[in-house]
PDB file of C-alpha atoms in Angstrom:
ATOM      1  CA  MET A 112      39.004 112.686 114.807  1.00 48.00           C
ATOM      2  CA  SER A 113      42.636 112.446 113.707  1.00 72.00           C
ATOM      3  CA  PHE A 114      45.031 109.705 114.814  1.00 86.00           C
ATOM      4  CA  PRO A 115      46.077 110.727 118.360  1.00 91.00           C
ATOM      5  CA  PHE A 116      49.797 110.208 117.763  1.00 95.00           C
ATOM      6  CA  ALA A 117      50.006 112.084 114.455  1.00 97.00           C
ATOM      7  CA  GLN A 118      50.844 115.451 116.117  1.00 97.00           C
ATOM      8  CA  ASP A 119      49.127 116.959 113.063  1.00 96.00           C
ATOM      9  CA  THR A 120      47.831 120.068 114.847  1.00 96.00           C
ATOM     10  CA  TYR A 121      51.386 121.231 115.589  1.00 98.00           C
ATOM     11  CA  GLN A 122      53.943 122.828 113.299  1.00 98.00           C
ATOM     12  CA  VAL A 123      56.997 121.243 114.978  1.00 98.00           C
ATOM     13  CA  ARG A 124      56.776 117.545 115.823  1.00 98.00           C
ATOM     14  CA  MET A 125      59.138 114.969 117.269  1.00 98.00           C
ATOM     15  CA  GLU A 126      59.298 111.173 117.131  1.00 98.00           C
ATOM     16  CA  TRP A 127      61.718 108.246 117.210  1.00 96.00           C
ATOM     17  CA  GLY A 128      62.949 106.120 114.297  1.00 94.00           C
ATOM     18  CA  THR A 129      61.163 104.992 111.164  1.00 94.00           C
ATOM     19  CA  THR A 130      58.150 103.687 113.071  1.00 92.00           C
ATOM     20  CA  GLY A 131      57.771 107.035 114.795  1.00 95.00           C
ATOM     21  CA  LEU A 132      58.004 108.908 111.507  1.00 97.00           C
ATOM     22  CA  ALA A 133      55.320 106.626 110.079  1.00 96.00           C
ATOM     23  CA  ARG A 134      53.016 107.572 112.986  1.00 96.00           C
ATOM     24  CA  LEU A 135      53.304 111.290 112.304  1.00 97.00           C
ATOM     25  CA  ALA A 136      51.181 113.283 109.899  1.00 96.00           C
ATOM     26  CA  PRO A 137      53.091 114.112 106.696  1.00 97.00           C
ATOM     27  CA  ALA A 138      55.443 117.049 107.269  1.00 98.00           C
ATOM     28  CA  ASP A 139      56.983 119.453 104.782  1.00 98.00           C
ATOM     29  CA  VAL A 140      60.435 118.936 106.307  1.00 98.00           C
ATOM     30  CA  VAL A 141      61.933 115.890 108.023  1.00 98.00           C
ATOM     31  CA  VAL A 142      65.090 116.386 110.089  1.00 98.00           C
ATOM     32  CA  VAL A 143      66.986 113.158 110.785  1.00 98.00           C
ATOM     33  CA  VAL A 144      69.013 113.216 114.016  1.00 98.00           C
ATOM     34  CA  ASP A 145      71.563 110.472 114.726  1.00 97.00           C
ATOM     35  CA  VAL A 146      74.223 112.234 116.786  1.00 98.00           C
ATOM     36  CA  LEU A 147      76.552 109.242 117.324  1.00 95.00           C
ATOM     37  CA  ARG A 148      77.494 109.220 114.651  1.00 93.00           C
ATOM     38  CA  PHE A 149      75.705 109.443 111.280  1.00 97.00           C
ATOM     39  CA  SER A 150      74.407 113.037 111.519  1.00 98.00           C
ATOM     40  CA  SER A 151      77.574 114.426 113.083  1.00 98.00           C
ATOM     41  CA  VAL A 152      79.761 112.843 110.409  1.00 97.00           C
ATOM     42  CA  VAL A 153      77.484 114.169 107.664  1.00 98.00           C
ATOM     43  CA  SER A 154      77.568 117.666 109.157  1.00 98.00           C
ATOM     44  CA  GLU A 155      81.341 117.709 109.515  1.00 98.00           C
ATOM     45  CA  ARG A 156      82.081 116.259 106.084  1.00 98.00           C
ATOM     46  CA  THR A 157      79.604 118.395 104.147  1.00 98.00           C
ATOM     47  CA  ALA A 158      80.941 121.457 105.971  1.00 98.00           C
ATOM     48  CA  ALA A 159      84.313 120.498 104.499  1.00 98.00           C
ATOM     49  CA  GLY A 160      82.767 120.543 101.023  1.00 98.00           C
ATOM     50  CA  GLU A 161      82.082 116.846 100.470  1.00 98.00           C
ATOM     51  CA  GLU A 162      79.046 115.307  98.801  1.00 98.00           C
ATOM     52  CA  LEU A 163      78.062 111.977 100.322  1.00 98.00           C
ATOM     53  CA  ALA A 164      76.166 109.026  98.881  1.00 98.00           C
ATOM     54  CA  LEU A 165      73.657 107.703 101.390  1.00 97.00           C
ATOM     55  CA  ALA A 166      74.330 104.158 100.191  1.00 96.00           C
ATOM     56  CA  ASP A 167      78.001 104.519 101.168  1.00 96.00           C
ATOM     57  CA  LEU A 168      77.103 105.688 104.673  1.00 95.00           C
ATOM     58  CA  ALA A 169      74.432 103.062 105.361  1.00 91.00           C
ATOM     59  CA  PRO A 170      76.796 100.152 106.241  1.00 89.00           C
ATOM     60  CA  ARG A 171      78.254 102.199 109.131  1.00 85.00           C
ATOM     61  CA  SER A 172      74.889 103.466 110.401  1.00 86.00           C
ATOM     62  CA  LEU A 173      72.417 101.069 111.975  1.00 79.00           C
ATOM     63  CA  ASN A 174      69.620 103.612 112.106  1.00 90.00           C
ATOM     64  CA  GLY A 175      70.365 107.140 110.918  1.00 95.00           C
ATOM     65  CA  ALA A 176      70.810 106.266 107.257  1.00 95.00           C
ATOM     66  CA  ALA A 177      67.745 104.020 107.378  1.00 93.00           C
ATOM     67  CA  VAL A 178      65.610 106.839 108.783  1.00 96.00           C
ATOM     68  CA  ALA A 179      66.908 109.203 106.093  1.00 97.00           C
ATOM     69  CA  ALA A 180      66.104 106.704 103.340  1.00 97.00           C
ATOM     70  CA  PHE A 181      62.638 106.089 104.782  1.00 96.00           C
ATOM     71  CA  ALA A 182      61.961 109.825 104.994  1.00 98.00           C
ATOM     72  CA  ALA A 183      63.043 110.383 101.393  1.00 97.00           C
ATOM     73  CA  ASP A 184      60.707 107.606 100.240  1.00 97.00           C
ATOM     74  CA  GLN A 185      57.555 109.262 101.591  1.00 94.00           C
ATOM     75  CA  ASP A 186      54.839 109.826  98.981  1.00 92.00           C
ATOM     76  CA  HIS A 187      54.571 113.545  99.754  1.00 94.00           C
ATOM     77  CA  ALA A 188      58.327 114.054  99.076  1.00 95.00           C
ATOM     78  CA  PRO A 189      59.400 116.100 102.115  1.00 98.00           C
ATOM     79  CA  VAL A 190      62.625 118.054 102.280  1.00 98.00           C
ATOM     80  CA  VAL A 191      65.020 115.755 104.176  1.00 98.00           C
ATOM     81  CA  LEU A 192      67.714 117.429 106.262  1.00 98.00           C
ATOM     82  CA  ILE A 193      70.408 115.828 108.404  1.00 98.00           C
ATOM     83  CA  GLY A 194      70.680 117.507 111.798  1.00 98.00           C
ATOM     84  CA  SER A 195      72.864 117.196 114.865  1.00 98.00           C
ATOM     85  CA  LEU A 196      74.268 119.205 117.727  1.00 98.00           C
ATOM     86  CA  ARG A 197      77.026 120.365 115.383  1.00 98.00           C
ATOM     87  CA  ASN A 198      74.607 122.155 113.041  1.00 98.00           C
ATOM     88  CA  ALA A 199      71.410 122.730 115.038  1.00 98.00           C
ATOM     89  CA  SER A 200      71.283 126.481 114.374  1.00 98.00           C
ATOM     90  CA  ALA A 201      72.075 126.063 110.678  1.00 98.00           C
ATOM     91  CA  ILE A 202      69.241 123.550 110.349  1.00 98.00           C
ATOM     92  CA  ALA A 203      66.824 125.958 112.020  1.00 98.00           C
ATOM     93  CA  ASP A 204      67.960 128.803 109.753  1.00 98.00           C
ATOM     94  CA  ALA A 205      67.489 126.626 106.668  1.00 98.00           C
ATOM     95  CA  ILE A 206      63.936 125.738 107.721  1.00 98.00           C
ATOM     96  CA  VAL A 207      63.061 129.395 108.320  1.00 98.00           C
ATOM     97  CA  ASP A 208      64.499 130.262 104.886  1.00 98.00           C
ATOM     98  CA  LEU A 209      62.466 127.479 103.301  1.00 98.00           C
ATOM     99  CA  GLN A 210      59.294 128.716 104.968  1.00 98.00           C
ATOM    100  CA  ASN A 211      59.990 132.240 103.719  1.00 97.00           C
ATOM    101  CA  GLN A 212      60.567 130.934 100.186  1.00 97.00           C
ATOM    102  CA  ARG A 213      57.346 128.932 100.256  1.00 96.00           C
ATOM    103  CA  GLY A 214      55.376 131.788 101.737  1.00 96.00           C
ATOM    104  CA  ALA A 215      53.390 129.313 103.802  1.00 96.00           C
ATOM    105  CA  ARG A 216      53.442 127.660 107.216  1.00 96.00           C
ATOM    106  CA  THR A 217      55.977 124.844 106.990  1.00 98.00           C
ATOM    107  CA  SER A 218      55.575 121.755 109.164  1.00 98.00           C
ATOM    108  CA  VAL A 219      58.655 120.043 110.578  1.00 98.00           C
ATOM    109  CA  ALA A 220      59.151 116.491 111.853  1.00 98.00           C
ATOM    110  CA  VAL A 221      62.313 116.115 113.934  1.00 98.00           C
ATOM    111  CA  ILE A 222      63.147 112.408 114.059  1.00 98.00           C
ATOM    112  CA  ALA A 223      65.564 111.123 116.676  1.00 98.00           C
ATOM    113  CA  ALA A 224      67.033 107.944 115.226  1.00 96.00           C
ATOM    114  CA  GLY A 225      67.717 106.196 118.506  1.00 93.00           C
ATOM    115  CA  GLU A 226      69.962 103.149 118.655  1.00 87.00           C
ATOM    116  CA  LEU A 227      69.032  99.891 116.972  1.00 76.00           C
ATOM    117  CA  THR A 228      70.013  96.996 119.193  1.00 70.00           C
ATOM    118  CA  SER A 229      71.083  94.848 116.214  1.00 69.00           C
ATOM    119  CA  ARG A 230      70.811  94.539 112.441  1.00 70.00           C
ATOM    120  CA  ASP A 231      67.925  92.071 112.716  1.00 72.00           C
ATOM    121  CA  PRO A 232      64.773  93.208 110.872  1.00 68.00           C
ATOM    122  CA  ASP A 233      62.765  93.110 114.108  1.00 73.00           C
ATOM    123  CA  ALA A 234      65.409  94.833 116.271  1.00 73.00           C
ATOM    124  CA  HIS A 235      64.131  97.304 118.831  1.00 77.00           C
ATOM    125  CA  VAL A 236      65.085 100.984 118.893  1.00 81.00           C
ATOM    126  CA  ARG A 237      66.761 101.978 122.150  1.00 84.00           C
ATOM    127  CA  PHE A 238      66.315 105.463 123.609  1.00 92.00           C
ATOM    128  CA  ALA A 239      69.516 107.426 123.007  1.00 95.00           C
ATOM    129  CA  VAL A 240      70.415 110.421 125.174  1.00 96.00           C
ATOM    130  CA  GLU A 241      72.508 111.945 122.414  1.00 97.00           C
ATOM    131  CA  ASP A 242      69.625 111.944 119.927  1.00 98.00           C
ATOM    132  CA  GLN A 243      67.219 113.401 122.497  1.00 97.00           C
ATOM    133  CA  LEU A 244      69.671 116.258 123.015  1.00 98.00           C
ATOM    134  CA  GLY A 245      70.321 116.703 119.293  1.00 98.00           C
ATOM    135  CA  ALA A 246      66.619 116.812 118.480  1.00 98.00           C
ATOM    136  CA  GLY A 247      66.063 119.170 121.399  1.00 98.00           C
ATOM    137  CA  ALA A 248      68.803 121.530 120.215  1.00 98.00           C
ATOM    138  CA  ILE A 249      67.137 121.835 116.806  1.00 98.00           C
ATOM    139  CA  ILE A 250      63.673 122.301 118.317  1.00 98.00           C
ATOM    140  CA  ASP A 251      65.044 124.950 120.687  1.00 98.00           C
ATOM    141  CA  ALA A 252      66.725 126.755 117.779  1.00 98.00           C
ATOM    142  CA  LEU A 253      63.472 126.702 115.821  1.00 98.00           C
ATOM    143  CA  SER A 254      61.620 128.106 118.816  1.00 98.00           C
ATOM    144  CA  THR A 255      64.016 131.041 119.171  1.00 98.00           C
ATOM    145  CA  ARG A 256      63.358 131.826 115.494  1.00 98.00           C
ATOM    146  CA  GLY A 257      59.608 131.930 115.966  1.00 97.00           C
ATOM    147  CA  LEU A 258      58.658 128.367 114.984  1.00 97.00           C
ATOM    148  CA  ASP A 259      57.400 127.593 118.463  1.00 95.00           C
ATOM    149  CA  HIS A 260      54.066 125.856 117.858  1.00 97.00           C
ATOM    150  CA  THR A 261      55.502 122.587 119.117  1.00 98.00           C
ATOM    151  CA  SER A 262      53.842 119.319 120.039  1.00 98.00           C
ATOM    152  CA  PRO A 263      54.235 118.197 123.673  1.00 98.00           C
ATOM    153  CA  GLU A 264      56.787 115.623 122.496  1.00 98.00           C
ATOM    154  CA  ALA A 265      58.836 118.304 120.753  1.00 98.00           C
ATOM    155  CA  ALA A 266      58.435 120.800 123.588  1.00 98.00           C
ATOM    156  CA  VAL A 267      59.799 118.335 126.149  1.00 98.00           C
ATOM    157  CA  ALA A 268      62.856 117.638 123.978  1.00 98.00           C
ATOM    158  CA  GLY A 269      63.482 121.352 123.487  1.00 98.00           C
ATOM    159  CA  GLU A 270      63.182 122.158 127.171  1.00 98.00           C
ATOM    160  CA  ALA A 271      65.409 119.227 128.111  1.00 97.00           C
ATOM    161  CA  TYR A 272      68.128 120.539 125.824  1.00 98.00           C
ATOM    162  CA  ARG A 273      67.756 124.089 127.120  1.00 98.00           C
ATOM    163  CA  ALA A 274      68.119 122.911 130.719  1.00 98.00           C
ATOM    164  CA  LEU A 275      71.076 120.629 130.009  1.00 98.00           C
ATOM    165  CA  ALA A 276      72.926 122.517 127.259  1.00 97.00           C
ATOM    166  CA  GLY A 277      75.847 123.303 129.533  1.00 97.00           C
ATOM    167  CA  ALA A 278      76.411 119.613 130.232  1.00 97.00           C
ATOM    168  CA  VAL A 279      76.149 118.281 126.675  1.00 97.00           C
ATOM    169  CA  ARG A 280      79.791 117.202 126.379  1.00 96.00           C
ATOM    170  CA  HIS A 281      79.650 115.303 129.676  1.00 96.00           C
ATOM    171  CA  LEU A 282      76.267 113.729 128.915  1.00 97.00           C
ATOM    172  CA  LEU A 283      77.372 112.424 125.517  1.00 97.00           C
ATOM    173  CA  GLY A 284      80.496 110.874 126.973  1.00 95.00           C
ATOM    174  CA  ALA A 285      78.645 109.367 129.937  1.00 96.00           C
ATOM    175  CA  SER A 286      75.732 107.990 127.900  1.00 95.00           C
ATOM    176  CA  GLY A 287      75.512 104.347 126.908  1.00 92.00           C
ATOM    177  CA  SER A 288      76.445 105.120 123.311  1.00 92.00           C
ATOM    178  CA  GLY A 289      79.307 107.355 124.436  1.00 93.00           C
ATOM    179  CA  ARG A 290      80.693 104.779 126.818  1.00 94.00           C
ATOM    180  CA  GLU A 291      80.518 102.177 124.054  1.00 91.00           C
ATOM    181  CA  LEU A 292      82.638 104.412 121.821  1.00 92.00           C
ATOM    182  CA  ILE A 293      85.091 105.120 124.648  1.00 91.00           C
ATOM    183  CA  MET A 294      85.483 101.363 125.170  1.00 94.00           C
ATOM    184  CA  ARG A 295      86.496 101.198 121.497  1.00 93.00           C
ATOM    185  CA  ASP A 296      89.061 103.972 122.105  1.00 93.00           C
ATOM    186  CA  GLU A 297      86.952 106.449 120.110  1.00 92.00           C
ATOM    187  CA  ARG A 298      86.540 109.147 122.744  1.00 91.00           C
ATOM    188  CA  ALA A 299      87.247 111.834 120.131  1.00 94.00           C
ATOM    189  CA  VAL A 300      84.028 110.890 118.316  1.00 94.00           C
ATOM    190  CA  THR A 301      81.842 111.943 121.242  1.00 95.00           C
ATOM    191  CA  ALA A 302      83.818 115.160 121.732  1.00 95.00           C
ATOM    192  CA  ALA A 303      83.363 116.102 118.070  1.00 97.00           C
ATOM    193  CA  ALA A 304      79.652 115.263 118.174  1.00 97.00           C
ATOM    194  CA  ALA A 305      79.206 117.503 121.225  1.00 97.00           C
ATOM    195  CA  SER A 306      80.604 120.578 119.439  1.00 98.00           C
ATOM    196  CA  VAL A 307      77.376 122.593 119.332  1.00 98.00           C
ATOM    197  CA  ASP A 308      77.004 124.749 116.195  1.00 98.00           C
ATOM    198  CA  ALA A 309      80.527 123.986 114.995  1.00 98.00           C
ATOM    199  CA  ASP A 310      79.236 123.722 111.406  1.00 98.00           C
ATOM    200  CA  ARG A 311      77.183 126.225 109.407  1.00 98.00           C
ATOM    201  CA  VAL A 312      75.631 123.729 107.002  1.00 98.00           C
ATOM    202  CA  ALA A 313      72.189 122.168 106.596  1.00 98.00           C
ATOM    203  CA  PRO A 314      72.887 118.955 104.650  1.00 98.00           C
ATOM    204  CA  ARG A 315      70.006 117.891 102.402  1.00 98.00           C
ATOM    205  CA  LEU A 316      69.312 114.468 100.933  1.00 98.00           C
ATOM    206  CA  ILE A 317      68.289 114.582  97.265  1.00 98.00           C
ATOM    207  CA  ASP A 318      68.222 111.512  95.006  1.00 97.00           C
ATOM    208  CA  GLY A 319      70.472 109.527  97.319  1.00 98.00           C
ATOM    209  CA  ILE A 320      73.131 112.245  97.647  1.00 98.00           C
ATOM    210  CA  ILE A 321      73.673 114.432 100.706  1.00 98.00           C
ATOM    211  CA  ARG A 322      75.103 117.871 100.087  1.00 97.00           C
ATOM    212  CA  ALA A 323      75.222 121.164 101.964  1.00 95.00           C
TER     213      ALA A 323
END
C-alpha cells in the first residue's frame, strides 16, 4: 500500500510548502505558487523579458524561493514552473504542451507556498488565502484543458477558485497577507497580483535561473 498522503494515483496533486512537496509522490512537473509576492513578481518580470537569478530573489521571499529551490533539487529532476494568478492559463498551456511533447501522461504537483511566520529554521507555514486561490486557478485551468484527474486536495482548491474567481481582487486585499502589505502602503502589490492571466508566460527554473 502506498503512503496515504502521496496522492500518487492522481495526475494533478496539490500540497503546501516544502514539507508538503516532500510528502507527495515524485511528479514530472512542480508548479510553485507564492502569489504575494514571489510568483507574481517572477511572472511580471519575465513577461517583460527579464531573466532572474533565484539567489537574488531569495532574500525577499520567505517561502516561494525556498520551495522552488527544494523542487529543483529533487532527485528525479522535475520541470519547475513558477505560477500565479497572473499566469495561470499560461502555466496550464505549458504543461499541456509538455505532455504532448513527451507523448506520455504527465503528473503535476501544484505547491502553494503559504506564509512562513519567520525566518527561523523551525518556523511554521501559515495558510495563505492568496496561494490557495493561485493554486486553484492553475488547477482549474488544467481541468478545462483535459487534465482533470485531480486529487481531492487539488479538486477542492480548483473548485474554491472557480466559485470565488469574481472576488479575487477583494479577497487578496482583505486577506492577512494583503492587509499586511496595505499597512506598509503597498496596496498596488495586491492589485497587481490579482490581475488574472495578465501575463502569457510560464517561467521555468533551470540551473538557478528563471526565464520565460
